[in-house]
PDB file of C-alpha atoms in Angstrom:
ATOM      1  CA  UNK A1384       0.000   0.000   0.000  1.00  0.00           C
ATOM      2  CA  UNK A1385       1.018   3.577  -0.555  1.00  0.00           C
ATOM      3  CA  UNK A1386       0.012   6.351   1.809  1.00  0.00           C
ATOM      4  CA  UNK A1387       0.476  10.037   1.098  1.00  0.00           C
ATOM      5  CA  UNK A1388       0.005  12.101   4.206  1.00  0.00           C
ATOM      6  CA  UNK A1389       0.472  15.574   5.545  1.00  0.00           C
ATOM      7  CA  UNK A1390       0.871  16.405   9.216  1.00  0.00           C
ATOM      8  CA  UNK A1391       0.346  20.041  10.157  1.00  0.00           C
ATOM      9  CA  UNK A1392       1.059  21.388  13.622  1.00  0.00           C
ATOM     10  CA  UNK A1393      -1.548  23.905  14.764  1.00  0.00           C
ATOM     11  CA  UNK A1394      -1.049  26.545  17.417  1.00  0.00           C
ATOM     12  CA  UNK A1395       2.700  26.928  16.880  1.00  0.00           C
ATOM     13  CA  UNK A1396       2.715  30.034  14.688  1.00  0.00           C
ATOM     14  CA  UNK A1397       3.600  30.315  11.024  1.00  0.00           C
ATOM     15  CA  UNK A1398       6.947  28.510  11.144  1.00  0.00           C
ATOM     16  CA  UNK A1399       6.153  24.804  11.000  1.00  0.00           C
ATOM     17  CA  UNK A1400       9.343  23.411   9.444  1.00  0.00           C
ATOM     18  CA  UNK A1401      10.822  22.137  12.723  1.00  0.00           C
ATOM     19  CA  UNK A1402       7.684  20.274  13.880  1.00  0.00           C
ATOM     20  CA  UNK A1403       7.147  18.848  10.379  1.00  0.00           C
ATOM     21  CA  UNK A1404      10.790  17.739  10.285  1.00  0.00           C
ATOM     22  CA  UNK A1405      10.062  15.645  13.367  1.00  0.00           C
ATOM     23  CA  UNK A1406       7.391  13.747  11.397  1.00  0.00           C
ATOM     24  CA  UNK A1407       9.595  13.308   8.338  1.00  0.00           C
ATOM     25  CA  UNK A1408      12.420  12.007  10.543  1.00  0.00           C
ATOM     26  CA  UNK A1409      10.091   9.277  11.853  1.00  0.00           C
ATOM     27  CA  UNK A1410       9.267   8.261   8.275  1.00  0.00           C
ATOM     28  CA  UNK A1411      12.881   8.238   7.122  1.00  0.00           C
ATOM     29  CA  UNK A1412      14.000   6.295  10.183  1.00  0.00           C
ATOM     30  CA  UNK A1413      11.313   3.660   9.512  1.00  0.00           C
ATOM     31  CA  UNK A1414      13.313   2.137   6.662  1.00  0.00           C
ATOM     32  CA  UNK A1415      10.219   2.013   4.441  1.00  0.00           C
ATOM     33  CA  UNK A1416      10.391   3.461   0.919  1.00  0.00           C
ATOM     34  CA  UNK A1417       9.393   7.113   1.191  1.00  0.00           C
ATOM     35  CA  UNK A1418       9.437  10.438  -0.579  1.00  0.00           C
ATOM     36  CA  UNK A1419       8.761  13.950   0.743  1.00  0.00           C
ATOM     37  CA  UNK A1420       7.750  16.982  -1.288  1.00  0.00           C
ATOM     38  CA  UNK A1421       6.394  20.414  -0.428  1.00  0.00           C
ATOM     39  CA  UNK A1422       2.900  19.106   0.321  1.00  0.00           C
ATOM     40  CA  UNK A1423       3.001  15.431   1.317  1.00  0.00           C
ATOM     41  CA  UNK A1424       5.164  12.587   2.496  1.00  0.00           C
ATOM     42  CA  UNK A1425       4.541   9.295   0.716  1.00  0.00           C
ATOM     43  CA  UNK A1426       5.420   5.981   2.295  1.00  0.00           C
ATOM     44  CA  UNK A1427       5.017   2.424   0.997  1.00  0.00           C
ATOM     45  CA  UNK A1428       4.672  -0.841   2.880  1.00  0.00           C
ATOM     46  CA  UNK A1429       2.200  -3.194   4.515  1.00  0.00           C
ATOM     47  CA  UNK A1430      -0.907  -1.775   6.221  1.00  0.00           C
ATOM     48  CA  UNK A1431       0.221  -2.210   9.841  1.00  0.00           C
ATOM     49  CA  UNK A1432       3.746  -0.911   9.315  1.00  0.00           C
ATOM     50  CA  UNK A1433       2.645   2.120   7.267  1.00  0.00           C
ATOM     51  CA  UNK A1434      -0.134   3.059   9.677  1.00  0.00           C
ATOM     52  CA  UNK A1435       2.288   2.700  12.592  1.00  0.00           C
ATOM     53  CA  UNK A1436       4.664   5.140  10.892  1.00  0.00           C
ATOM     54  CA  UNK A1437       1.842   7.641  10.328  1.00  0.00           C
ATOM     55  CA  UNK A1438       0.777   7.327  13.970  1.00  0.00           C
ATOM     56  CA  UNK A1439       4.315   7.850  15.242  1.00  0.00           C
ATOM     57  CA  UNK A1440       4.795  10.829  12.903  1.00  0.00           C
ATOM     58  CA  UNK A1441       1.650  12.460  14.275  1.00  0.00           C
ATOM     59  CA  UNK A1442       2.774  11.739  17.840  1.00  0.00           C
ATOM     60  CA  UNK A1443       6.181  13.321  17.148  1.00  0.00           C
ATOM     61  CA  UNK A1444       4.495  16.538  16.029  1.00  0.00           C
ATOM     62  CA  UNK A1445       2.023  16.407  18.928  1.00  0.00           C
ATOM     63  CA  UNK A1446       4.967  16.539  21.335  1.00  0.00           C
ATOM     64  CA  UNK A1447       5.576  20.167  20.287  1.00  0.00           C
ATOM     65  CA  UNK A1448       2.128  21.310  19.081  1.00  0.00           C
ATOM     66  CA  UNK A1449      -1.111  21.592  21.040  1.00  0.00           C
ATOM     67  CA  UNK A1450      -3.117  20.403  18.035  1.00  0.00           C
ATOM     68  CA  UNK A1451      -2.269  18.379  14.906  1.00  0.00           C
ATOM     69  CA  UNK A1452      -4.068  18.119  11.566  1.00  0.00           C
ATOM     70  CA  UNK A1453      -3.639  14.954   9.479  1.00  0.00           C
ATOM     71  CA  UNK A1454      -4.566  14.535   5.802  1.00  0.00           C
ATOM     72  CA  UNK A1455      -4.157  11.008   4.476  1.00  0.00           C
ATOM     73  CA  UNK A1456      -4.696   9.373   1.086  1.00  0.00           C
ATOM     74  CA  UNK A1457      -4.149   5.644   0.572  1.00  0.00           C
ATOM     75  CA  UNK A1458      -3.780   3.336  -2.427  1.00  0.00           C
ATOM     76  CA  UNK A1459      -4.478  -0.155  -1.123  1.00  0.00           C
ATOM     77  CA  UNK A1460      -3.569  -2.990  -3.508  1.00  0.00           C
ATOM     78  CA  UNK A1461      -2.665  -6.405  -2.176  1.00  0.00           C
ATOM     79  CA  UNK A1462       0.470  -7.981  -3.599  1.00  0.00           C
ATOM     80  CA  UNK A1463       1.806  -4.806  -5.208  1.00  0.00           C
ATOM     81  CA  UNK A1464       5.309  -3.712  -4.288  1.00  0.00           C
ATOM     82  CA  UNK A1465       7.501  -0.867  -5.519  1.00  0.00           C
ATOM     83  CA  UNK A1466       4.426   1.045  -6.684  1.00  0.00           C
ATOM     84  CA  UNK A1467       5.919   4.398  -5.702  1.00  0.00           C
ATOM     85  CA  UNK A1468       8.569   3.951  -8.376  1.00  0.00           C
ATOM     86  CA  UNK A1469       6.658   1.975 -10.998  1.00  0.00           C
ATOM     87  CA  UNK A1470       3.730   4.403 -11.108  1.00  0.00           C
ATOM     88  CA  UNK A1471       6.039   7.332 -11.813  1.00  0.00           C
ATOM     89  CA  UNK A1472       8.006   5.321 -14.387  1.00  0.00           C
ATOM     90  CA  UNK A1473       4.780   4.460 -16.233  1.00  0.00           C
ATOM     91  CA  UNK A1474       3.776   8.125 -16.254  1.00  0.00           C
ATOM     92  CA  UNK A1475       7.187   9.221 -17.533  1.00  0.00           C
ATOM     93  CA  UNK A1476       6.998   6.579 -20.271  1.00  0.00           C
ATOM     94  CA  UNK A1477       3.712   8.062 -21.495  1.00  0.00           C
ATOM     95  CA  UNK A1478       5.060  11.596 -21.283  1.00  0.00           C
ATOM     96  CA  UNK A1479       8.058  10.596 -23.393  1.00  0.00           C
ATOM     97  CA  UNK A1480       5.794   9.099 -26.085  1.00  0.00           C
ATOM     98  CA  UNK A1481       5.412  11.668 -28.878  1.00  0.00           C
ATOM     99  CA  UNK A1482       2.101  10.199 -29.979  1.00  0.00           C
ATOM    100  CA  UNK A1483       3.388   8.800 -33.274  1.00  0.00           C
ATOM    101  CA  UNK A1484       4.947   5.694 -31.776  1.00  0.00           C
ATOM    102  CA  UNK A1485       8.318   7.386 -31.365  1.00  0.00           C
ATOM    103  CA  UNK A1486       9.816   8.296 -28.050  1.00  0.00           C
ATOM    104  CA  UNK A1487      11.102  11.785 -27.406  1.00  0.00           C
ATOM    105  CA  UNK A1488      14.819  11.993 -26.694  1.00  0.00           C
ATOM    106  CA  UNK A1489      16.010  14.446 -24.089  1.00  0.00           C
ATOM    107  CA  UNK A1490      19.441  16.002 -24.333  1.00  0.00           C
TER     108      UNK A1490
END
């Protein structure tokens, strides 16, 4: 399964980088495949291990924020592994296709 989630500390002012870094550290330390961008952190693994990581990430932020908001989106497909990479590769393949059967070459 893949989960994309965002943890937002509330009640800490405008600067949220340090509390959010606490959540991202939990994800990175988990050893599960993950990726962080400006809006979400994506993590891949089995249900129990991924949900445990999300819970611990929220708890890490809650240690320094009086309130925490969590947004979560999940893609649940049994038996699928490495979907974080393969989904992007499939998209890039289609983007490289010029529509006439040829593939665009980047320089």
